[in-house]
Tab-separated table of C-alpha atoms in Angstrom:
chain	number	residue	atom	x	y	z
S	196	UNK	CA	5.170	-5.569	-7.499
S	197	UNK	CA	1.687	-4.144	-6.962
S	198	UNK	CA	0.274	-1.076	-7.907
S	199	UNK	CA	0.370	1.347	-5.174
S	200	UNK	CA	-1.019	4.715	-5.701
S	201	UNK	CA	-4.238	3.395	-4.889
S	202	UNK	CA	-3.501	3.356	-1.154
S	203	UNK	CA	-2.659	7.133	-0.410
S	204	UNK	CA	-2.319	9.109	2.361
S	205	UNK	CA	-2.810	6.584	5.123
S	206	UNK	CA	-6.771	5.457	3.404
S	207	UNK	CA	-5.375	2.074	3.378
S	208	UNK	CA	-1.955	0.469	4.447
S	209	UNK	CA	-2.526	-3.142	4.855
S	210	UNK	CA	-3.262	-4.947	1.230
S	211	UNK	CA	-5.829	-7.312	3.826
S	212	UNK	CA	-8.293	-4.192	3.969
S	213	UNK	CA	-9.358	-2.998	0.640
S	214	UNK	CA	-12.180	-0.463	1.000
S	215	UNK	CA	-10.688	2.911	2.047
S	216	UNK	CA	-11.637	3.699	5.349
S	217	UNK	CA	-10.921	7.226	6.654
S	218	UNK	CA	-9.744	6.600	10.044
S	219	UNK	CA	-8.112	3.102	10.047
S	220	UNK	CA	-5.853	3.574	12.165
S	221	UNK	CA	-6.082	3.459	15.722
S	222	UNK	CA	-4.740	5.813	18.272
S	223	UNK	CA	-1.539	3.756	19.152
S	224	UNK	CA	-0.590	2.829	15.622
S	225	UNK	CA	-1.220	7.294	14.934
S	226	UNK	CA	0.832	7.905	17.900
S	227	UNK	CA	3.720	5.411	16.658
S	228	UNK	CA	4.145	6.972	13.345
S	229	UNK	CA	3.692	10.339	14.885
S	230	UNK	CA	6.887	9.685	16.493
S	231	UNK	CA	8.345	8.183	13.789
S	232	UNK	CA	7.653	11.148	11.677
S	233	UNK	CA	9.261	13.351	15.024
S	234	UNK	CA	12.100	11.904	14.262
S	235	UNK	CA	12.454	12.020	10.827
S	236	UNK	CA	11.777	15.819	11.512
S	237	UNK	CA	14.470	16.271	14.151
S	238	UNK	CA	17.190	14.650	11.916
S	239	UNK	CA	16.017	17.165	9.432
S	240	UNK	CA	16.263	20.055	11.672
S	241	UNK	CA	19.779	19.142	12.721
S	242	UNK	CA	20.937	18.445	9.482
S	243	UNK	CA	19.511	21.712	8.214
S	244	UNK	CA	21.039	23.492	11.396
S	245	UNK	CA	24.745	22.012	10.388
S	246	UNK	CA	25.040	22.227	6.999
S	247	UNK	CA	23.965	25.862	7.416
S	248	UNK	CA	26.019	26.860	9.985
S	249	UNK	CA	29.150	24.981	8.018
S	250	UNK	CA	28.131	27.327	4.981
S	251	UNK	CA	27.743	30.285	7.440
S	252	UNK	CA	31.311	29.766	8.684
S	253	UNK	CA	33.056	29.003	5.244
S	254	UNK	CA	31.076	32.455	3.535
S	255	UNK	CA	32.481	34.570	6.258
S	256	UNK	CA	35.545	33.028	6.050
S	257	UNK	CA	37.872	36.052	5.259
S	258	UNK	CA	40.358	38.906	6.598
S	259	UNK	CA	39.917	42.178	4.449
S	260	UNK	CA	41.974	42.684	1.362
S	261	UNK	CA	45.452	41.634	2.210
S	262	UNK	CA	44.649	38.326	3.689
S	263	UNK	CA	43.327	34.666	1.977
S	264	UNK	CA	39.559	34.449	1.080
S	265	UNK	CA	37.797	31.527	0.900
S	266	UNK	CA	36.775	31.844	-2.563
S	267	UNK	CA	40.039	31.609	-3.835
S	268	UNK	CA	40.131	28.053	-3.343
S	269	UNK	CA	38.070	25.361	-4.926
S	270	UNK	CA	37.740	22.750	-2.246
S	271	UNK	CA	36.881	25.390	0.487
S	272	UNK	CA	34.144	26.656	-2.418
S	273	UNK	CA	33.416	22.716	-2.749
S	274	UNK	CA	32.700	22.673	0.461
S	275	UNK	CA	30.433	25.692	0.849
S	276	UNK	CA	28.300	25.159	-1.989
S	277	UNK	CA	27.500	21.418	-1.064
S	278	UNK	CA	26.752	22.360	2.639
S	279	UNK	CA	24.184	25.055	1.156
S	280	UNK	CA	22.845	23.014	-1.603
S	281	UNK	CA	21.434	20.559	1.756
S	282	UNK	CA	20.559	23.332	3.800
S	283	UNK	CA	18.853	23.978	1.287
S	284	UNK	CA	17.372	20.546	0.936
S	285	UNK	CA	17.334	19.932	4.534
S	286	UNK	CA	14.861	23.041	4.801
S	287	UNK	CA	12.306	21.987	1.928
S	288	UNK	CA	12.225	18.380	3.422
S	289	UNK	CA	11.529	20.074	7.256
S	290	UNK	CA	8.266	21.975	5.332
S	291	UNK	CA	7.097	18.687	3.750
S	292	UNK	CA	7.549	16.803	7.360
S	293	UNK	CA	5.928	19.460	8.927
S	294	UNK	CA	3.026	19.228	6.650
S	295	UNK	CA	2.944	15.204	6.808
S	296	UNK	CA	2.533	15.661	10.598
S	297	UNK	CA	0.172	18.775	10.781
S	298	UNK	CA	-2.116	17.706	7.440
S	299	UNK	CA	-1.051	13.197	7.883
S	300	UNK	CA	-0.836	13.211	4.370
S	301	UNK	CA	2.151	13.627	1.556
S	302	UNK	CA	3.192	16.843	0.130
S	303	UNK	CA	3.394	14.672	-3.199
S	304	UNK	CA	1.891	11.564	-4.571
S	305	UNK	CA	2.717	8.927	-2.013
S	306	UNK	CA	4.960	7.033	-4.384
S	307	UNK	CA	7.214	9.894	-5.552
S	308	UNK	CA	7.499	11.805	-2.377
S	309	UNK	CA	9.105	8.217	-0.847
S	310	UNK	CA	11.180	7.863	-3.751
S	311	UNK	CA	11.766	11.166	-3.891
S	312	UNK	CA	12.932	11.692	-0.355
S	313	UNK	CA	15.587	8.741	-0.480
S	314	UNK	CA	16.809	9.704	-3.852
S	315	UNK	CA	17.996	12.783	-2.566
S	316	UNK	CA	19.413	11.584	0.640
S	317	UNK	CA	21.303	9.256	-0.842
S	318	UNK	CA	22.978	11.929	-3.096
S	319	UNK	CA	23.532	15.114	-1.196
S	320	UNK	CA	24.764	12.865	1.363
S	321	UNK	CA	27.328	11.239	-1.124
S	322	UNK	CA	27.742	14.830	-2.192
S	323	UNK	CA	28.634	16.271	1.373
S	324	UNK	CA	30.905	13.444	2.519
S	325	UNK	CA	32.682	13.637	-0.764
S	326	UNK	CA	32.916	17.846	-0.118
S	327	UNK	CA	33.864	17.667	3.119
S	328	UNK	CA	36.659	14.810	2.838
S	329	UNK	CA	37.988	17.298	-0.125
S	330	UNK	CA	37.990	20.299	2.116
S	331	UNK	CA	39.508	18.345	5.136
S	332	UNK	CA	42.459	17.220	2.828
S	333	UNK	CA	42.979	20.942	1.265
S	334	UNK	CA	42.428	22.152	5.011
S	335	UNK	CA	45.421	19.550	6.011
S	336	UNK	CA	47.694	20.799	3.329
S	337	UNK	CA	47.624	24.421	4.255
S	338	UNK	CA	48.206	23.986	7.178
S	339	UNK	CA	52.209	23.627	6.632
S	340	UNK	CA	52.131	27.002	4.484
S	341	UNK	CA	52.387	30.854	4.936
S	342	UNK	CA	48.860	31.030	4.324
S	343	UNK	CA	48.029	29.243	7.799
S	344	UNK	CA	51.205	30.875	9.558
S	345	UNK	CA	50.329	34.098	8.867
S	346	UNK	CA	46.387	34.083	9.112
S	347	UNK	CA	46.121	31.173	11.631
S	348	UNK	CA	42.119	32.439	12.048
S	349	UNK	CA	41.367	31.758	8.915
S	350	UNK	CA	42.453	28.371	8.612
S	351	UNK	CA	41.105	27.409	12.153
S	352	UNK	CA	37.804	28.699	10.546
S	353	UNK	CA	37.944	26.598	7.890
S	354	UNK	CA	38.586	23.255	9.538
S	355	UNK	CA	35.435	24.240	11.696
S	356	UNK	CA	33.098	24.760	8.665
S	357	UNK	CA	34.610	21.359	7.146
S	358	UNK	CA	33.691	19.589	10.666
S	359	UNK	CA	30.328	21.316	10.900
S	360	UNK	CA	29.891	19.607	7.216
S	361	UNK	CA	30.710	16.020	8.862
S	362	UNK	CA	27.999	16.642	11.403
S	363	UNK	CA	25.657	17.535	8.395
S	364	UNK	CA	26.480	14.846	6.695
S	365	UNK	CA	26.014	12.390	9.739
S	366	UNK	CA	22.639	13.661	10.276
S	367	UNK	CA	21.470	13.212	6.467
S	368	UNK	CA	22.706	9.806	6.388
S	369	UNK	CA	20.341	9.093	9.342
S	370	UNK	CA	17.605	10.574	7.467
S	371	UNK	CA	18.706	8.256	4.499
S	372	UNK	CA	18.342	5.324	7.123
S	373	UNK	CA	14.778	6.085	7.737
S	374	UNK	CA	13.759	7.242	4.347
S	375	UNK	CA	15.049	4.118	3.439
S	376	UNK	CA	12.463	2.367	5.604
S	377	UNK	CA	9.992	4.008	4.294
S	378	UNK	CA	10.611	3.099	1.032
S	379	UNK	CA	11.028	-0.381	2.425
S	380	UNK	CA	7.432	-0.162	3.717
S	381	UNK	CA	6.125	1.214	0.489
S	382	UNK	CA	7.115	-1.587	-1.656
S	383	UNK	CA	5.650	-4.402	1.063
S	384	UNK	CA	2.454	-2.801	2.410
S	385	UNK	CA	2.045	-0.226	-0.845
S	386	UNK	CA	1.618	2.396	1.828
S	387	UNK	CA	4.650	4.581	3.430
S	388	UNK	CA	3.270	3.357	7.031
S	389	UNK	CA	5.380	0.657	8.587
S	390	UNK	CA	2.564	-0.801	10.887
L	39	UNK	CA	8.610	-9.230	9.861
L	40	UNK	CA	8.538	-13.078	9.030
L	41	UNK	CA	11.295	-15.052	10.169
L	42	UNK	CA	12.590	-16.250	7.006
L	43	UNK	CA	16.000	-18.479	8.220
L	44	UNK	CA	13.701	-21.596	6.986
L	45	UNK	CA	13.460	-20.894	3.364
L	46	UNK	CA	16.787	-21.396	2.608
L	47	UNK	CA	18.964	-21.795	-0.689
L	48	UNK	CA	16.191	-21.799	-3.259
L	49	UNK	CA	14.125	-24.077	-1.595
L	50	UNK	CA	10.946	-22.525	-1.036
L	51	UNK	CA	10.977	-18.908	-2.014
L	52	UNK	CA	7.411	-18.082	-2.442
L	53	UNK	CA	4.994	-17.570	0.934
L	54	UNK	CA	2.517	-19.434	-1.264
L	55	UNK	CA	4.392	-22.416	-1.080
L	56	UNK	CA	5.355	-23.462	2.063
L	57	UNK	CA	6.367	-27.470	1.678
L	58	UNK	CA	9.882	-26.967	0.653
L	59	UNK	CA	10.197	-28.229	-2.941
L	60	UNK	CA	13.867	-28.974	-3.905
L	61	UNK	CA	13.454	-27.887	-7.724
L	62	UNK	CA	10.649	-25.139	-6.985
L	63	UNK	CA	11.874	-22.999	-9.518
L	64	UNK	CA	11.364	-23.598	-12.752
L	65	UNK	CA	14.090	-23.467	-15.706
L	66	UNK	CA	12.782	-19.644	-16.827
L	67	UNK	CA	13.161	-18.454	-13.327
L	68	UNK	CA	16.359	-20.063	-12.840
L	69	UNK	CA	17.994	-18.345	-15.800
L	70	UNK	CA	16.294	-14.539	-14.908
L	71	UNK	CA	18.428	-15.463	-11.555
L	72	UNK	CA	21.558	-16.680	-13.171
L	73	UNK	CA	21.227	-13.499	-15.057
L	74	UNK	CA	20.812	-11.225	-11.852
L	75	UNK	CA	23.799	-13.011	-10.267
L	76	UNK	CA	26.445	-12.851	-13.181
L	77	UNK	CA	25.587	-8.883	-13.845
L	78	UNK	CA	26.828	-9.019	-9.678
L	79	UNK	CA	29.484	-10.726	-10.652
L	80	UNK	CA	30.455	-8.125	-13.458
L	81	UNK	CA	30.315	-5.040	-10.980
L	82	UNK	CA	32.176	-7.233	-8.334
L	83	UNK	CA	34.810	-7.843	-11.042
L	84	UNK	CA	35.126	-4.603	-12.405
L	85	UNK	CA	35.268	-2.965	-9.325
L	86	UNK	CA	37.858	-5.171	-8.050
L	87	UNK	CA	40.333	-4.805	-11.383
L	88	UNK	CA	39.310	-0.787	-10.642
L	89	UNK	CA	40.406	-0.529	-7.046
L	90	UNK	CA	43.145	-3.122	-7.445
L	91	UNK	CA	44.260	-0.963	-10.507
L	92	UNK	CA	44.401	2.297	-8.526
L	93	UNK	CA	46.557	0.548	-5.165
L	94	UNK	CA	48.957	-0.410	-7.743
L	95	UNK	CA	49.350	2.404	-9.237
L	96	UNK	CA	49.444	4.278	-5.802
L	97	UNK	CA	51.890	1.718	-4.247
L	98	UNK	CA	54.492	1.867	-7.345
L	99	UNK	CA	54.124	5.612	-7.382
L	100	UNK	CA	57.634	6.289	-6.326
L	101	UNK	CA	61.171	7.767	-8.494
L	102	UNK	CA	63.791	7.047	-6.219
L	103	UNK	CA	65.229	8.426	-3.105
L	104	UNK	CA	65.485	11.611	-4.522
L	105	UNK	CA	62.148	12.372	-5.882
L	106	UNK	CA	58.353	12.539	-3.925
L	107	UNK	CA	57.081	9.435	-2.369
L	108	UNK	CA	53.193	8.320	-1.966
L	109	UNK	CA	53.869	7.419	1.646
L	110	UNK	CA	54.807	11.080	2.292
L	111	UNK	CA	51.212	12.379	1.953
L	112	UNK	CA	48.178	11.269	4.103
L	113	UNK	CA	45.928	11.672	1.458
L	114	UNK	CA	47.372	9.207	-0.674
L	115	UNK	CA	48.110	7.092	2.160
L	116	UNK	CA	43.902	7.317	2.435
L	117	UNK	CA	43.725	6.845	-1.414
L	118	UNK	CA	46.208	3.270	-0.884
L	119	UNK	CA	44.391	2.203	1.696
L	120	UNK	CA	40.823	2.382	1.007
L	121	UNK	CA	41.178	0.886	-2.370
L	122	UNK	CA	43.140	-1.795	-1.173
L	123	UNK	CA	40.492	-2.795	1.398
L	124	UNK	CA	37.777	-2.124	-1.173
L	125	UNK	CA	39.852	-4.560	-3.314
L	126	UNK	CA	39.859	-7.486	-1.046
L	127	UNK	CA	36.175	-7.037	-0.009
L	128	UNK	CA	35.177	-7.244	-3.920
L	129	UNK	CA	37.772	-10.231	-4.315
L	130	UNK	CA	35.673	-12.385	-1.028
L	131	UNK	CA	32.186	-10.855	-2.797
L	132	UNK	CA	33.473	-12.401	-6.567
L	133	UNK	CA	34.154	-15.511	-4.637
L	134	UNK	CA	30.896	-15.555	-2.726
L	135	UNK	CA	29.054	-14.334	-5.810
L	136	UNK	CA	30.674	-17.424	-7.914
L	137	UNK	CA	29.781	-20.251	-4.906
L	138	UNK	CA	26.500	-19.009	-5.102
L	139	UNK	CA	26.089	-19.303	-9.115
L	140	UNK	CA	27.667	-22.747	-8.935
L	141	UNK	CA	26.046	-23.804	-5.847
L	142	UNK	CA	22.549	-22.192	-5.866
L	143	UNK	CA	23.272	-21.639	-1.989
L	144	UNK	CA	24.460	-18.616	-0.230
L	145	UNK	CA	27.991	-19.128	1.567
L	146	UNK	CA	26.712	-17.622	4.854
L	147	UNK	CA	22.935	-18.109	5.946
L	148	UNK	CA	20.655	-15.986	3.754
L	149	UNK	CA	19.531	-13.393	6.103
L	150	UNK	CA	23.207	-12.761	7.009
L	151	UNK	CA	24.674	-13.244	3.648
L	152	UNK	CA	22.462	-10.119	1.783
L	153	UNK	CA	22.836	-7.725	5.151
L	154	UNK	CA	26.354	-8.348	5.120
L	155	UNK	CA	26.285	-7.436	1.672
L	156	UNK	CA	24.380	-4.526	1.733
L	157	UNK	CA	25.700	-3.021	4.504
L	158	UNK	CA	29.570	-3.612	3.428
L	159	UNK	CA	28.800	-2.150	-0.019
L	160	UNK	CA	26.955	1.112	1.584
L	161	UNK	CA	30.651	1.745	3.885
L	162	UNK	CA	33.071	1.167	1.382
L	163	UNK	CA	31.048	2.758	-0.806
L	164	UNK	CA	31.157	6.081	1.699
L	165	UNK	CA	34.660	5.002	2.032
L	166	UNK	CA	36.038	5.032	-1.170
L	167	UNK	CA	34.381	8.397	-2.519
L	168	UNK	CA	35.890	9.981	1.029
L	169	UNK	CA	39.413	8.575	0.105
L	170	UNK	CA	39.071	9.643	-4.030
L	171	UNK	CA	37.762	13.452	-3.088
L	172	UNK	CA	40.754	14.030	0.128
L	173	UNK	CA	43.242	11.953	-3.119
L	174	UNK	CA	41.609	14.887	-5.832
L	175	UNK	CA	42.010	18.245	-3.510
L	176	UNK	CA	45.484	17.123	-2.795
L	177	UNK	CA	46.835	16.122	-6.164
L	178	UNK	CA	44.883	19.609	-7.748
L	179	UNK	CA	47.054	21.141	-4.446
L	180	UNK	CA	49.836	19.581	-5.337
L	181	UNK	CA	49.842	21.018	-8.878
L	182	UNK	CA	51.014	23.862	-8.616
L	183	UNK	CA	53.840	23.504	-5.922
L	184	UNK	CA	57.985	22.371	-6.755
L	185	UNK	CA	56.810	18.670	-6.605
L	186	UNK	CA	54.902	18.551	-9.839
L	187	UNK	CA	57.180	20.832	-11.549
L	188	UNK	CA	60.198	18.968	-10.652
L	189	UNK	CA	58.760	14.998	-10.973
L	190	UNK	CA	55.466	15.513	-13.284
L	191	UNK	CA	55.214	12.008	-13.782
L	192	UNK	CA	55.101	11.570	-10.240
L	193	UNK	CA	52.008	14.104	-10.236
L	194	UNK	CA	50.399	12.026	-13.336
L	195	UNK	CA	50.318	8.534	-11.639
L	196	UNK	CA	48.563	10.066	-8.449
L	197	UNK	CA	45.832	11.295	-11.034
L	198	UNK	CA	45.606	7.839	-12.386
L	199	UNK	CA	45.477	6.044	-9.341
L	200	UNK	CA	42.654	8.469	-7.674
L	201	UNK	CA	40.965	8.241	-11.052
L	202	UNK	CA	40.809	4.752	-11.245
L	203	UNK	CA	39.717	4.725	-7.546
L	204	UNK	CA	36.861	6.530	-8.628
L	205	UNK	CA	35.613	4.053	-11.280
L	206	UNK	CA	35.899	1.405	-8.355
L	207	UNK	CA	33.463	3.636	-6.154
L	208	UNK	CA	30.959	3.839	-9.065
L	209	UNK	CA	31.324	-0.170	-9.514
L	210	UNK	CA	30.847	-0.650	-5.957
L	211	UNK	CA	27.713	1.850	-6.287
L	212	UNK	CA	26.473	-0.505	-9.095
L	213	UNK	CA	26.943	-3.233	-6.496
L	214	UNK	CA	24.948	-1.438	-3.481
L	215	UNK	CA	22.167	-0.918	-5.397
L	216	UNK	CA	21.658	-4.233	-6.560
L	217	UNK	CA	22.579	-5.606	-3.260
L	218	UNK	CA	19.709	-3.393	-1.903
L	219	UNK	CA	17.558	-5.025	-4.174
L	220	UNK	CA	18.131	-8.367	-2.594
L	221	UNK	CA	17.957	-6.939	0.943
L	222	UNK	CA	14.162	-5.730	-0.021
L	223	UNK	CA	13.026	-8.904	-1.612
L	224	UNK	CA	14.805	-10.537	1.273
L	225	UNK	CA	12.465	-8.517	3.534
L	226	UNK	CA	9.366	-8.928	1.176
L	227	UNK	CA	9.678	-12.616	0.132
L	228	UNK	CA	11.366	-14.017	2.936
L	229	UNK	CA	14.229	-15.254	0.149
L	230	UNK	CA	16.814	-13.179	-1.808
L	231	UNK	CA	14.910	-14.707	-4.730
L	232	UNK	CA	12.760	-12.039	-6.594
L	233	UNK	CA	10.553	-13.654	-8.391
């Protein structure tokens, strides 16, 4: 495999063109990967939005003293810590896409911030599938008790956190998709642009 | 992209070299493939005795007409089911994976044989990790209701089986990764070959 961090920051994508040149690309290929990087952003932004408003819902999630509280059980606190850990996530990868677009070059050295980027994709979204199929199966079970019976709010809250978590975790496997790519693009043209 | 369905089954896998060349590779290359191909076969084997292990121990998880039975509960029903599909997709991959070591050829046509791969590895992946965490937040549920007290062993096998479910996903992990690997020198080289 070649040795990429020479070619950084859009200087030079295509291995035919050695000498950096500023402004290689032309308007239609800056517009294409503008859009590309739009959508990389929007994905963020909607993952972000999900995973924080499933957190939102599960942190509220309680009835004064004499009725349950989320924290007493561990899949609903599965649940609420992995959909904060990526909102968390989701908002530090918005700033570095938002800087990629405004500045056209990488928060990090090219090679790590693709790696980077995947990496993590990959494993929150592991992480929030496997949270949220825990909380949806805990969710399930309580149903049938007092718990649900008597506070039927509560438990209607939770399955609403659990499917804003699915959403979440919809919307960072898309990002995966196109981090992917990039990755994809990396290796072949030792550059992070696909064109 | 180049449209690679022309170098096919080892015949040509280098751009370089377009004549196709029945015994292009030579003997050091061949064995670094071998290699790559048995340590597939290894995570296609071990996660199939893994996921064929935890159905088992799911399906035979049953005292009696008295005591609890596995079909009773969705989330072991989940916990049977994906591991016996992720056992019979590992079973067709061990078979594919040994044609291919005996044969030198793919079963399907190369650019269909590593996407199907891939992209089977990445779902059941998702798949079985949903299945294990919904099988884990019911059996730690189930802990501490009349059903565990009254049939423990009952209680135990569920562990077992959602354990052993979860060595599958990591196998099937291994698998992805690797399978990942092909899809990118697929994409780079125009072969599955990567060197």
């Amino acid at each position: 495999m070649r040795s990429p961090q020479g070619f950084h920051n859009g200087e030079s994508p295509s291995p035919h063109n050695r000498i950096p040149t500023p402004h290689f690309h032309n308007t239609v290929t800056l517009r294409k990967l503008k859009r590309f990087n739009s959508l990389i952003l929007v994905f963020r932004v909607t993952a972000f939005t999900f995973s924080l408003a499933s957190s939102v819902f599960m942190v509220t999630n309680s009835r004064g003293s004499g009725s349950p509280h989320w924290f007493d059980y561990d899949a609903f606190r599965f649940v609420f810590a992995a959909n904060a850990i990526v909102a968390l996530y989701s908002l530090f990868e918005m700033g570095v896409s938002v800087w990629e677009i405004s500045t056209g070059s990488t928060l990090f050295p090219e090679i790590l911030q693709v790696w980077f980027d995947f990496g993590h994709d990959q494993v929150f979204a592991y992480l929030l599938l496997s949270a949220d199929s825990a909380g949806t199966a805990f969710a399930k079970t309580l149903r049938g008790t007092p718990t649900c019976t008597d506070s039927n709010s509560f438990c209607v809250q939770s399955d609403i956190s659990v499917a804003l978590g699915f959403a979440g975790f919809l919307f960072i496997g898309l990002s995966s998709l196109l981090s992917g790519f990039r990755v994809v693009c990396f290796i072949i043209n030792g550059s992070r642009f696909h064109l």
